Amino acid sequence: MIDLKQNEVWFVTGSQHLYGPKTLEQVAEHSREMAAFLGASTHIPTQVVFKPVLTTPEAIRNLCLEANSAKNCIGLITWMHTFSPAKMWIAGLNLLNKPFLHLHTQYNREIPWSEIDMNFMNLNQAAHGDREFGFIGSRLRLSRKVIVGFWRDEDVQASIGVWTRAASAWADSQSGKIARFGDNMRDVAVTEGDKVEAQIRFGYDVYGYGVGDLVKVVNQASDVEIDKLVQQYLEEYDVAAELRPGGERNSSLREGARIEIGIRNFLDAGNFKAFTTTFEDLHGLAQLPGMAVQRLMRDGYGFGAEGDWKTSALVRAMKVMAAGLKGGVSFMEDYTYHFATSGDKVLGAHMLEICESIASTKPRLDILPLSIGGKADPVRLIFDANTGPAIGASIMDMGQRFRMVANVVDVVPTDQPLPKLPVARALWLPRPNLKVAAAAWIYAGGAHHTSFSYSLSAEHLRDFAEMAGIEFLLIDEKTSVEDFKDKLRWNDLYYHLSKGL
Ligand code: MN
C-alpha cells in the first residue's frame, strides 16, 4: 500500500558563471555522481534525481516552480559545491512550497596536502559557499534540515534517509483523507480540535460519516468473500476453537470478517488513508471493530479510537515514515502502571485496537466480552508486543497551535504472564523514568492516545514537525522537568509572536 520508491528527491547544486565552463562541467559531474550514490544508498528509500547545476536566478526560480508542480517530487536536497551568491536564491526559495534539506558536504573527503592549489580551492569551496546559502535560508526564516558531513559517510546517508521518510509522510499528508465514523467520544477534550486549522497546517481532510453509511457497505459483504477471509485468519493466526468453522461461535468470527471487508471497501472506494471509530456510535454494527482495525492498521491505514482523528493522521504519517523498516507502528494508549523498585512501568494497550505490526509472536484470535459499549463480544487479536526501544508521540490542538510531544521508551517483557488480559499489550520503561516522563508529558498536555513505533526515532518526528511548522517537544534520557517547563513557557511566547497577525 505504501511505496516510497515512487517519491523523488531532487538533488540541486548551486554555483555561478564566475568560474568558467570547465569548472561548471566538473561541478555537474561530481553532483551527478553524488546523486547516483545517494539514490543507491540502502538508507534512502526514495529516488534521488540529479538536476542540472543552477547558475542564474532565472534557473533557480524555474527549478523551484517545477518542483512545486511535480507530483512525485517530495523535496529538494540543496548543496553549493562552489559559491552561489544567495540573492540569486531569494525568488526561487520564496516560491518553493516543498521541504528542502541543506546538505553541507564536500566532494573531496580530504585535503590533498601536496597537490592542493587555487584550482582545487575554487572548486571545493562549500565550506563558505554553503554558509552564504545558509544565510539566506535563515534571513527568509525558512524551515529546513541542515546535515553536515562527508556524503559517503553512513551517518550522513542515514540522516538524509530519515528526512526523505519524513518528507514522504509530509507529501502523503497533503492529499490525506480521513474517514470519521461517528463523532468524538462524548466530553473527551484532547481528541477534539480544529479540523479547518489541521487541514491548513497538515493538508489532510477529515470527512465525517454516520455509522449507517458504513453499515450499508458492511452488509454488502458476500458469503464467498467472508469464507475467503476466514480461511486467511485460519492460516495467519492461532484461532480459538470455538471460532473455527463448526465451532460454537464461528458466526462471530464471520461477523468480524464482514466488518473488516466492509471497512476496507469503504476506505478503498473513498481513497481514505486513515479512519476513526467510536464505541458510542455503533448502531447497526454487531461488534465494535477490533480485529478489523488491527488488520487494517497492519496494511498501512492510520487509526484513532473514540473519534481521535489527529492520532489517526499521525499513525498514518508514521506508517509512511516507517515503510519497509523493521519494528512496526501502532495506535496506543497509556493504560495502567506498575510501580516497582526495579523501575516504574507503563502497560500500554487499548480496548482492542493495537496493530499487529508490533506483535512479537503469532497473534491469538479470540472472542471475549467487552465491558463497555453494550455490543456483542468482539473478536480480537491478542499478543505481546516486541521488546526494545520505541517512541510514542501525540499531537494536541493547544488552541493557538498544534503541539507534538514524544517520549522515547524501552519496551520490556512483562514481569509475569497475563493469562486473563484479553487485549494486545506492550510494557515499557519511559526514558528517563516514569516520574520525569509522565510529569513532563502532563505539563505539555500530552494525550492519552499515541502513535507508537519501534521503527522510528525522534529525528523522524522532529523532521516531520519542522515541515509542518508545528511545535515539537521530546522527552528522553536528557529531559529534566524544570528545563522542560521553561521550554513550554518560552515556546508559548515564540509561537504567539511568530504567528503574528
Ligand atoms: Mn482510548
Tab-separated table of N, CA and C in Angstrom, residues 340-473:
chain	number	residue	atom	x	y	z
A	340	ALA	N	7.333	-0.023	40.832
A	340	ALA	CA	8.210	-1.054	41.397
A	340	ALA	C	9.609	-0.501	41.597
A	341	THR	N	10.332	-1.058	42.550
A	341	THR	CA	11.693	-0.577	42.821
A	341	THR	C	12.609	-0.829	41.627
A	342	SER	N	12.286	-1.828	40.820
A	342	SER	CA	13.111	-2.128	39.645
A	342	SER	C	12.841	-1.150	38.503
A	343	GLY	N	11.949	-0.188	38.725
A	343	GLY	CA	11.616	0.780	37.673
A	343	GLY	C	10.120	0.805	37.434
A	344	ASP	N	9.548	2.018	37.430
A	344	ASP	CA	8.105	2.147	37.211
A	344	ASP	C	7.795	1.929	35.727
A	345	LYS	N	6.777	1.127	35.482
A	345	LYS	CA	6.475	0.736	34.095
A	345	LYS	C	5.062	1.139	33.689
A	346	VAL	N	4.890	1.281	32.380
A	346	VAL	CA	3.579	1.575	31.803
A	346	VAL	C	3.115	0.347	31.028
A	347	LEU	N	1.880	-0.059	31.265
A	347	LEU	CA	1.291	-1.092	30.416
A	347	LEU	C	0.423	-0.372	29.388
A	348	GLY	N	0.833	-0.482	28.134
A	348	GLY	CA	0.093	0.160	27.044
A	348	GLY	C	-0.795	-0.849	26.357
A	349	ALA	N	-2.000	-0.408	25.994
A	349	ALA	CA	-2.957	-1.297	25.319
A	349	ALA	C	-4.104	-0.410	24.825
A	350	HIS	N	-5.165	-1.036	24.356
A	350	HIS	CA	-6.416	-0.317	24.135
A	350	HIS	C	-7.536	-1.303	24.315
A	351	MET	N	-8.779	-0.833	24.158
A	351	MET	CA	-9.876	-1.783	24.312
A	351	MET	C	-9.643	-2.974	23.391
A	352	LEU	N	-9.204	-2.711	22.165
A	352	LEU	CA	-8.936	-3.775	21.200
A	352	LEU	C	-7.843	-3.412	20.187
A	353	GLU	N	-7.774	-2.132	19.844
A	353	GLU	CA	-7.181	-1.752	18.564
A	353	GLU	C	-5.689	-1.474	18.598
A	354	ILE	N	-4.894	-2.532	18.792
A	354	ILE	CA	-3.434	-2.434	18.726
A	354	ILE	C	-2.983	-3.158	17.460
A	355	CYS	N	-2.084	-2.500	16.711
A	355	CYS	CA	-1.719	-3.012	15.385
A	355	CYS	C	-0.845	-4.261	15.470
A	356	GLU	N	-1.204	-5.185	14.620
A	356	GLU	CA	-0.494	-6.463	14.516
A	356	GLU	C	0.982	-6.298	14.117
A	357	SER	N	1.330	-5.159	13.507
A	357	SER	CA	2.718	-4.986	13.052
A	357	SER	C	3.717	-4.961	14.204
A	358	ILE	N	3.234	-4.748	15.449
A	358	ILE	CA	4.188	-4.717	16.571
A	358	ILE	C	4.175	-6.027	17.380
A	359	ALA	N	3.491	-7.043	16.884
A	359	ALA	CA	3.395	-8.319	17.610
A	359	ALA	C	4.740	-9.038	17.621
A	360	SER	N	5.080	-9.649	18.772
A	360	SER	CA	6.348	-10.386	18.870
A	360	SER	C	6.180	-11.842	18.441
A	361	THR	N	4.955	-12.325	18.486
A	361	THR	CA	4.715	-13.721	18.098
A	361	THR	C	3.412	-13.785	17.297
A	362	LYS	N	3.090	-14.966	16.813
A	362	LYS	CA	1.846	-15.166	16.069
A	362	LYS	C	0.660	-14.813	16.979
A	363	PRO	N	-0.200	-13.867	16.575
A	363	PRO	CA	-1.310	-13.463	17.442
A	363	PRO	C	-2.335	-14.588	17.625
A	364	ARG	N	-2.982	-14.546	18.786
A	364	ARG	CA	-4.108	-15.437	19.067
A	364	ARG	C	-5.377	-14.695	18.684
A	365	LEU	N	-6.242	-15.360	17.916
A	365	LEU	CA	-7.521	-14.741	17.531
A	365	LEU	C	-8.594	-15.333	18.440
A	366	ASP	N	-9.188	-14.457	19.250
A	366	ASP	CA	-10.112	-14.979	20.260
A	366	ASP	C	-11.347	-14.074	20.358
A	367	ILE	N	-12.310	-14.540	21.101
A	367	ILE	CA	-13.523	-13.745	21.336
A	367	ILE	C	-13.770	-13.668	22.833
A	368	LEU	N	-13.936	-12.442	23.316
A	368	LEU	CA	-14.138	-12.225	24.746
A	368	LEU	C	-15.065	-11.049	24.926
A	369	PRO	N	-15.693	-10.967	26.089
A	369	PRO	CA	-16.613	-9.842	26.307
A	369	PRO	C	-15.869	-8.515	26.374
A	370	LEU	N	-16.574	-7.445	26.012
A	370	LEU	CA	-16.059	-6.086	26.162
A	370	LEU	C	-16.942	-5.456	27.227
A	371	SER	N	-16.310	-4.891	28.254
A	371	SER	CA	-17.134	-4.448	29.385
A	371	SER	C	-17.889	-3.151	29.131
A	372	ILE	N	-17.529	-2.418	28.037
A	372	ILE	CA	-18.306	-1.217	27.708
A	372	ILE	C	-18.773	-1.279	26.257
A	373	GLY	N	-19.820	-0.496	25.971
A	373	GLY	CA	-20.286	-0.388	24.585
A	373	GLY	C	-21.600	-1.103	24.330
A	374	GLY	N	-21.904	-2.113	25.140
A	374	GLY	CA	-23.186	-2.791	25.037
A	374	GLY	C	-23.421	-3.515	23.722
A	375	LYS	N	-22.357	-4.067	23.133
A	375	LYS	CA	-22.499	-4.797	21.870
A	375	LYS	C	-22.122	-6.258	22.074
A	376	ALA	N	-22.288	-7.042	21.007
A	376	ALA	CA	-21.884	-8.452	21.074
A	376	ALA	C	-20.375	-8.530	21.322
A	377	ASP	N	-19.916	-9.641	21.873
A	377	ASP	CA	-18.487	-9.823	22.141
A	377	ASP	C	-17.692	-9.665	20.841
A	378	PRO	N	-16.662	-8.857	20.860
A	378	PRO	CA	-15.881	-8.671	19.630
A	378	PRO	C	-14.717	-9.657	19.494
A	379	VAL	N	-14.440	-10.055	18.255
A	379	VAL	CA	-13.234	-10.853	18.001
A	379	VAL	C	-12.044	-9.891	17.973
A	380	ARG	N	-10.892	-10.393	18.440
A	380	ARG	CA	-9.710	-9.538	18.526
A	380	ARG	C	-8.452	-10.383	18.475
A	381	LEU	N	-7.345	-9.727	18.081
A	381	LEU	CA	-6.038	-10.384	18.076
A	381	LEU	C	-5.332	-10.037	19.378
A	382	ILE	N	-4.819	-11.064	20.044
A	382	ILE	CA	-4.157	-10.859	21.339
A	382	ILE	C	-2.695	-11.278	21.206
A	383	PHE	N	-1.800	-10.402	21.671
A	383	PHE	CA	-0.362	-10.727	21.588
A	383	PHE	C	0.418	-9.817	22.515
A	384	ASP	N	1.667	-10.213	22.798
A	384	ASP	CA	2.635	-9.326	23.449
A	384	ASP	C	3.384	-8.600	22.340
A	385	ALA	N	3.639	-7.314	22.575
A	385	ALA	CA	4.359	-6.540	21.561
A	385	ALA	C	5.851	-6.863	21.609
A	386	ASN	N	6.553	-6.460	20.564
A	386	ASN	CA	8.011	-6.580	20.522
A	386	ASN	C	8.643	-5.875	21.716
A	387	THR	N	9.854	-6.278	22.051
A	387	THR	CA	10.615	-5.534	23.060
A	387	THR	C	11.689	-4.711	22.350
A	388	GLY	N	12.243	-3.743	23.101
A	388	GLY	CA	13.290	-2.890	22.523
A	388	GLY	C	12.897	-1.430	22.579
A	389	PRO	N	13.778	-0.544	22.068
A	389	PRO	CA	13.482	0.888	22.100
A	389	PRO	C	12.303	1.220	21.188
A	390	ALA	N	11.504	2.172	21.609
A	390	ALA	CA	10.355	2.618	20.811
A	390	ALA	C	10.096	4.081	21.130
A	391	ILE	N	9.177	4.672	20.385
A	391	ILE	CA	8.829	6.071	20.656
A	391	ILE	C	7.313	6.227	20.524
A	392	GLY	N	6.732	6.950	21.482
A	392	GLY	CA	5.301	7.248	21.426
A	392	GLY	C	5.133	8.743	21.196
A	393	ALA	N	4.213	9.113	20.308
A	393	ALA	CA	4.038	10.538	20.001
A	393	ALA	C	2.564	10.881	19.923
A	394	SER	N	2.247	12.099	20.305
A	394	SER	CA	0.867	12.547	20.114
A	394	SER	C	0.851	14.014	19.711
A	395	ILE	N	-0.230	14.405	19.060
A	395	ILE	CA	-0.385	15.801	18.621
A	395	ILE	C	-1.637	16.353	19.289
A	396	MET	N	-1.493	17.517	19.905
A	396	MET	CA	-2.624	18.171	20.556
A	396	MET	C	-2.898	19.513	19.903
A	397	ASP	N	-4.152	19.921	19.922
A	397	ASP	CA	-4.526	21.269	19.495
A	397	ASP	C	-4.523	22.147	20.745
A	398	MET	N	-3.526	23.029	20.851
A	398	MET	CA	-3.377	23.847	22.057
A	398	MET	C	-4.169	25.156	21.967
A	399	GLY	N	-4.980	25.278	20.936
A	399	GLY	CA	-5.773	26.492	20.798
A	399	GLY	C	-5.171	27.422	19.768
A	400	GLN	N	-3.901	27.824	19.992
A	400	GLN	CA	-3.238	28.710	19.028
A	400	GLN	C	-2.349	27.933	18.069
A	401	ARG	N	-2.090	26.675	18.391
A	401	ARG	CA	-1.153	25.911	17.557
A	401	ARG	C	-1.280	24.418	17.858
A	402	PHE	N	-0.705	23.621	16.971
A	402	PHE	CA	-0.584	22.187	17.234
A	402	PHE	C	0.771	21.916	17.879
A	403	ARG	N	0.760	21.019	18.840
A	403	ARG	CA	1.983	20.637	19.549
A	403	ARG	C	2.172	19.137	19.405
A	404	MET	N	3.380	18.736	19.034
A	404	MET	CA	3.686	17.301	19.059
A	404	MET	C	4.598	17.030	20.248
A	405	VAL	N	4.255	16.020	21.031
A	405	VAL	CA	5.126	15.616	22.138
A	405	VAL	C	5.446	14.139	21.950
A	406	ALA	N	6.700	13.791	22.211
A	406	ALA	CA	7.132	12.401	22.009
A	406	ALA	C	7.963	11.942	23.197
A	407	ASN	N	7.874	10.670	23.490
A	407	ASN	CA	8.657	10.083	24.585
A	407	ASN	C	9.360	8.826	24.086
A	408	VAL	N	10.675	8.784	24.304
A	408	VAL	CA	11.437	7.589	23.964
A	408	VAL	C	11.292	6.608	25.131
A	409	VAL	N	11.003	5.356	24.819
A	409	VAL	CA	10.761	4.346	25.864
A	409	VAL	C	11.531	3.059	25.534
A	410	ASP	N	11.619	2.182	26.509
A	410	ASP	CA	12.200	0.859	26.284
A	410	ASP	C	11.155	-0.192	26.628
A	411	VAL	N	10.709	-0.910	25.607
A	411	VAL	CA	9.689	-1.943	25.826
A	411	VAL	C	10.384	-3.194	26.358
A	412	VAL	N	9.820	-3.751	27.439
A	412	VAL	CA	10.445	-4.904	28.118
A	412	VAL	C	9.429	-6.051	28.199
A	413	PRO	N	9.915	-7.253	28.449
A	413	PRO	CA	8.967	-8.364	28.635
A	413	PRO	C	8.116	-8.113	29.881
A	414	THR	N	6.922	-8.647	29.910
A	414	THR	CA	6.085	-8.497	31.112
A	414	THR	C	6.731	-9.305	32.248
A	415	ASP	N	6.554	-8.823	33.482
A	415	ASP	CA	7.193	-9.476	34.629
A	415	ASP	C	6.687	-10.910	34.785
A	416	GLN	N	5.406	-11.078	34.475
A	416	GLN	CA	4.778	-12.401	34.563
A	416	GLN	C	3.786	-12.528	33.406
A	417	PRO	N	3.352	-13.744	33.090
A	417	PRO	CA	2.325	-13.900	32.043
A	417	PRO	C	1.026	-13.192	32.450
A	418	LEU	N	0.230	-12.828	31.464
A	418	LEU	CA	-1.034	-12.121	31.721
A	418	LEU	C	-2.187	-12.953	31.160
A	419	PRO	N	-2.473	-14.088	31.796
A	419	PRO	CA	-3.414	-15.044	31.183
A	419	PRO	C	-4.838	-14.530	31.059
A	420	LYS	N	-5.190	-13.535	31.891
A	420	LYS	CA	-6.581	-13.073	31.849
A	420	LYS	C	-6.759	-11.768	31.096
A	421	LEU	N	-5.656	-11.174	30.628
A	421	LEU	CA	-5.779	-9.885	29.925
A	421	LEU	C	-6.158	-10.156	28.470
A	422	PRO	N	-7.346	-9.715	28.035
A	422	PRO	CA	-7.856	-10.146	26.723
A	422	PRO	C	-7.510	-9.207	25.569
A	423	VAL	N	-6.415	-8.431	25.717
A	423	VAL	CA	-6.049	-7.487	24.649
A	423	VAL	C	-4.545	-7.542	24.374
A	424	ALA	N	-4.173	-7.077	23.193
A	424	ALA	CA	-2.750	-6.934	22.854
A	424	ALA	C	-2.154	-5.857	23.735
A	425	ARG	N	-0.864	-6.000	24.088
A	425	ARG	CA	-0.263	-5.064	25.037
A	425	ARG	C	1.242	-4.933	24.856
A	426	ALA	N	1.751	-3.799	25.395
A	426	ALA	CA	3.189	-3.555	25.440
A	426	ALA	C	3.495	-2.999	26.819
A	427	LEU	N	4.626	-3.423	27.403
A	427	LEU	CA	5.032	-2.931	28.720
A	427	LEU	C	6.351	-2.186	28.541
A	428	TRP	N	6.421	-0.945	29.040
A	428	TRP	CA	7.663	-0.204	28.807
A	428	TRP	C	8.094	0.632	30.004
A	429	LEU	N	9.405	0.949	29.971
A	429	LEU	CA	10.010	1.899	30.902
A	429	LEU	C	10.201	3.190	30.116
A	430	PRO	N	9.539	4.264	30.500
A	430	PRO	CA	9.761	5.520	29.780
A	430	PRO	C	11.155	6.072	30.091
A	431	ARG	N	11.765	6.780	29.166
A	431	ARG	CA	13.028	7.477	29.449
A	431	ARG	C	12.708	8.914	29.850
A	432	PRO	N	13.392	9.505	30.836
A	432	PRO	CA	14.455	8.880	31.620
A	432	PRO	C	13.897	7.931	32.678
A	433	ASN	N	12.699	8.205	33.136
A	433	ASN	CA	11.984	7.328	34.075
A	433	ASN	C	10.534	7.812	34.097
A	434	LEU	N	9.653	7.052	34.717
A	434	LEU	CA	8.229	7.420	34.692
A	434	LEU	C	7.967	8.755	35.395
A	435	LYS	N	8.666	8.992	36.507
A	435	LYS	CA	8.437	10.234	37.259
A	435	LYS	C	8.649	11.464	36.383
A	436	VAL	N	9.787	11.501	35.693
A	436	VAL	CA	10.110	12.663	34.859
A	436	VAL	C	9.258	12.655	33.582
A	437	ALA	N	9.182	11.499	32.938
A	437	ALA	CA	8.498	11.431	31.639
A	437	ALA	C	7.013	11.773	31.772
A	438	ALA	N	6.364	11.216	32.775
A	438	ALA	CA	4.921	11.461	32.896
A	438	ALA	C	4.649	12.893	33.362
A	439	ALA	N	5.518	13.434	34.240
A	439	ALA	CA	5.323	14.825	34.670
A	439	ALA	C	5.472	15.758	33.464
A	440	ALA	N	6.530	15.559	32.682
A	440	ALA	CA	6.755	16.409	31.503
A	440	ALA	C	5.594	16.264	30.516
A	441	TRP	N	5.179	15.028	30.307
A	441	TRP	CA	4.081	14.752	29.356
A	441	TRP	C	2.810	15.490	29.798
A	442	ILE	N	2.540	15.437	31.094
A	442	ILE	CA	1.317	16.060	31.616
A	442	ILE	C	1.419	17.587	31.584
A	443	TYR	N	2.595	18.141	31.923
A	443	TYR	CA	2.765	19.602	31.794
A	443	TYR	C	2.560	20.039	30.336
A	444	ALA	N	2.977	19.175	29.397
A	444	ALA	CA	2.830	19.518	27.969
A	444	ALA	C	1.402	19.316	27.476
A	445	GLY	N	0.551	18.740	28.320
A	445	GLY	CA	-0.817	18.463	27.875
A	445	GLY	C	-0.885	17.296	26.911
A	446	GLY	N	0.095	16.398	26.974
A	446	GLY	CA	0.136	15.250	26.057
A	446	GLY	C	-1.075	14.344	26.216
A	447	ALA	N	-1.547	13.803	25.109
A	447	ALA	CA	-2.770	12.989	25.108
A	447	ALA	C	-2.520	11.605	25.705
A	448	HIS	N	-3.628	10.907	26.028
A	448	HIS	CA	-3.509	9.514	26.464
A	448	HIS	C	-3.368	8.582	25.270
A	449	HIS	N	-3.751	9.042	24.089
A	449	HIS	CA	-3.552	8.268	22.863
A	449	HIS	C	-2.214	8.649	22.230
A	450	THR	N	-1.519	7.673	21.689
A	450	THR	CA	-0.290	7.969	20.946
A	450	THR	C	-0.230	7.135	19.672
A	451	SER	N	0.699	7.541	18.807
A	451	SER	CA	1.156	6.655	17.746
A	451	SER	C	2.497	6.138	18.234
A	452	PHE	N	2.646	4.819	18.223
A	452	PHE	CA	3.752	4.159	18.923
A	452	PHE	C	4.561	3.358	17.910
A	453	SER	N	5.866	3.612	17.849
A	453	SER	CA	6.658	2.951	16.809
A	453	SER	C	7.998	2.437	17.296
A	454	TYR	N	8.372	1.271	16.782
A	454	TYR	CA	9.698	0.694	17.019
A	454	TYR	C	10.627	1.010	15.848
A	455	SER	N	10.097	1.554	14.770
A	455	SER	CA	10.883	1.735	13.543
A	455	SER	C	11.494	3.128	13.457
A	456	LEU	N	10.917	4.057	14.201
A	456	LEU	CA	11.279	5.463	14.014
A	456	LEU	C	12.002	6.028	15.224
A	457	SER	N	12.713	7.127	14.999
A	457	SER	CA	13.423	7.804	16.080
A	457	SER	C	12.845	9.210	16.221
A	458	ALA	N	13.318	9.912	17.234
A	458	ALA	CA	12.891	11.295	17.437
A	458	ALA	C	13.231	12.149	16.216
A	459	GLU	N	14.313	11.780	15.517
A	459	GLU	CA	14.724	12.582	14.347
A	459	GLU	C	13.643	12.569	13.257
A	460	HIS	N	13.018	11.422	13.030
A	460	HIS	CA	11.932	11.354	12.030
A	460	HIS	C	10.819	12.339	12.402
A	461	LEU	N	10.437	12.301	13.693
A	461	LEU	CA	9.296	13.110	14.136
A	461	LEU	C	9.648	14.594	14.129
A	462	ARG	N	10.876	14.889	14.516
A	462	ARG	CA	11.325	16.285	14.526
A	462	ARG	C	11.327	16.846	13.097
A	463	ASP	N	11.832	16.046	12.155
A	463	ASP	CA	11.853	16.495	10.750
A	463	ASP	C	10.431	16.745	10.247
A	464	PHE	N	9.516	15.844	10.603
A	464	PHE	CA	8.125	15.996	10.160
A	464	PHE	C	7.503	17.251	10.779
A	465	ALA	N	7.734	17.468	12.074
A	465	ALA	CA	7.180	18.645	12.757
A	465	ALA	C	7.731	19.931	12.144
A	466	GLU	N	9.002	19.881	11.771
A	466	GLU	CA	9.643	21.053	11.138
A	466	GLU	C	8.948	21.374	9.802
A	467	MET	N	8.648	20.338	9.037
A	467	MET	CA	7.964	20.550	7.747
A	467	MET	C	6.568	21.132	7.963
A	468	ALA	N	5.901	20.664	9.027
A	468	ALA	CA	4.539	21.125	9.305
A	468	ALA	C	4.538	22.485	9.998
A	469	GLY	N	5.705	22.898	10.490
A	469	GLY	CA	5.784	24.163	11.215
A	469	GLY	C	5.059	24.110	12.551
A	470	ILE	N	5.073	22.938	13.188
A	470	ILE	CA	4.421	22.815	14.497
A	470	ILE	C	5.480	22.645	15.589
A	471	GLU	N	5.046	22.839	16.816
A	471	GLU	CA	5.928	22.691	17.968
A	471	GLU	C	6.290	21.219	18.170
A	472	PHE	N	7.542	20.966	18.535
A	472	PHE	CA	7.966	19.592	18.811
A	472	PHE	C	8.662	19.545	20.162
A	473	LEU	N	8.198	18.672	21.033
A	473	LEU	CA	8.785	18.513	22.369
A	473	LEU	C	9.180	17.058	22.559
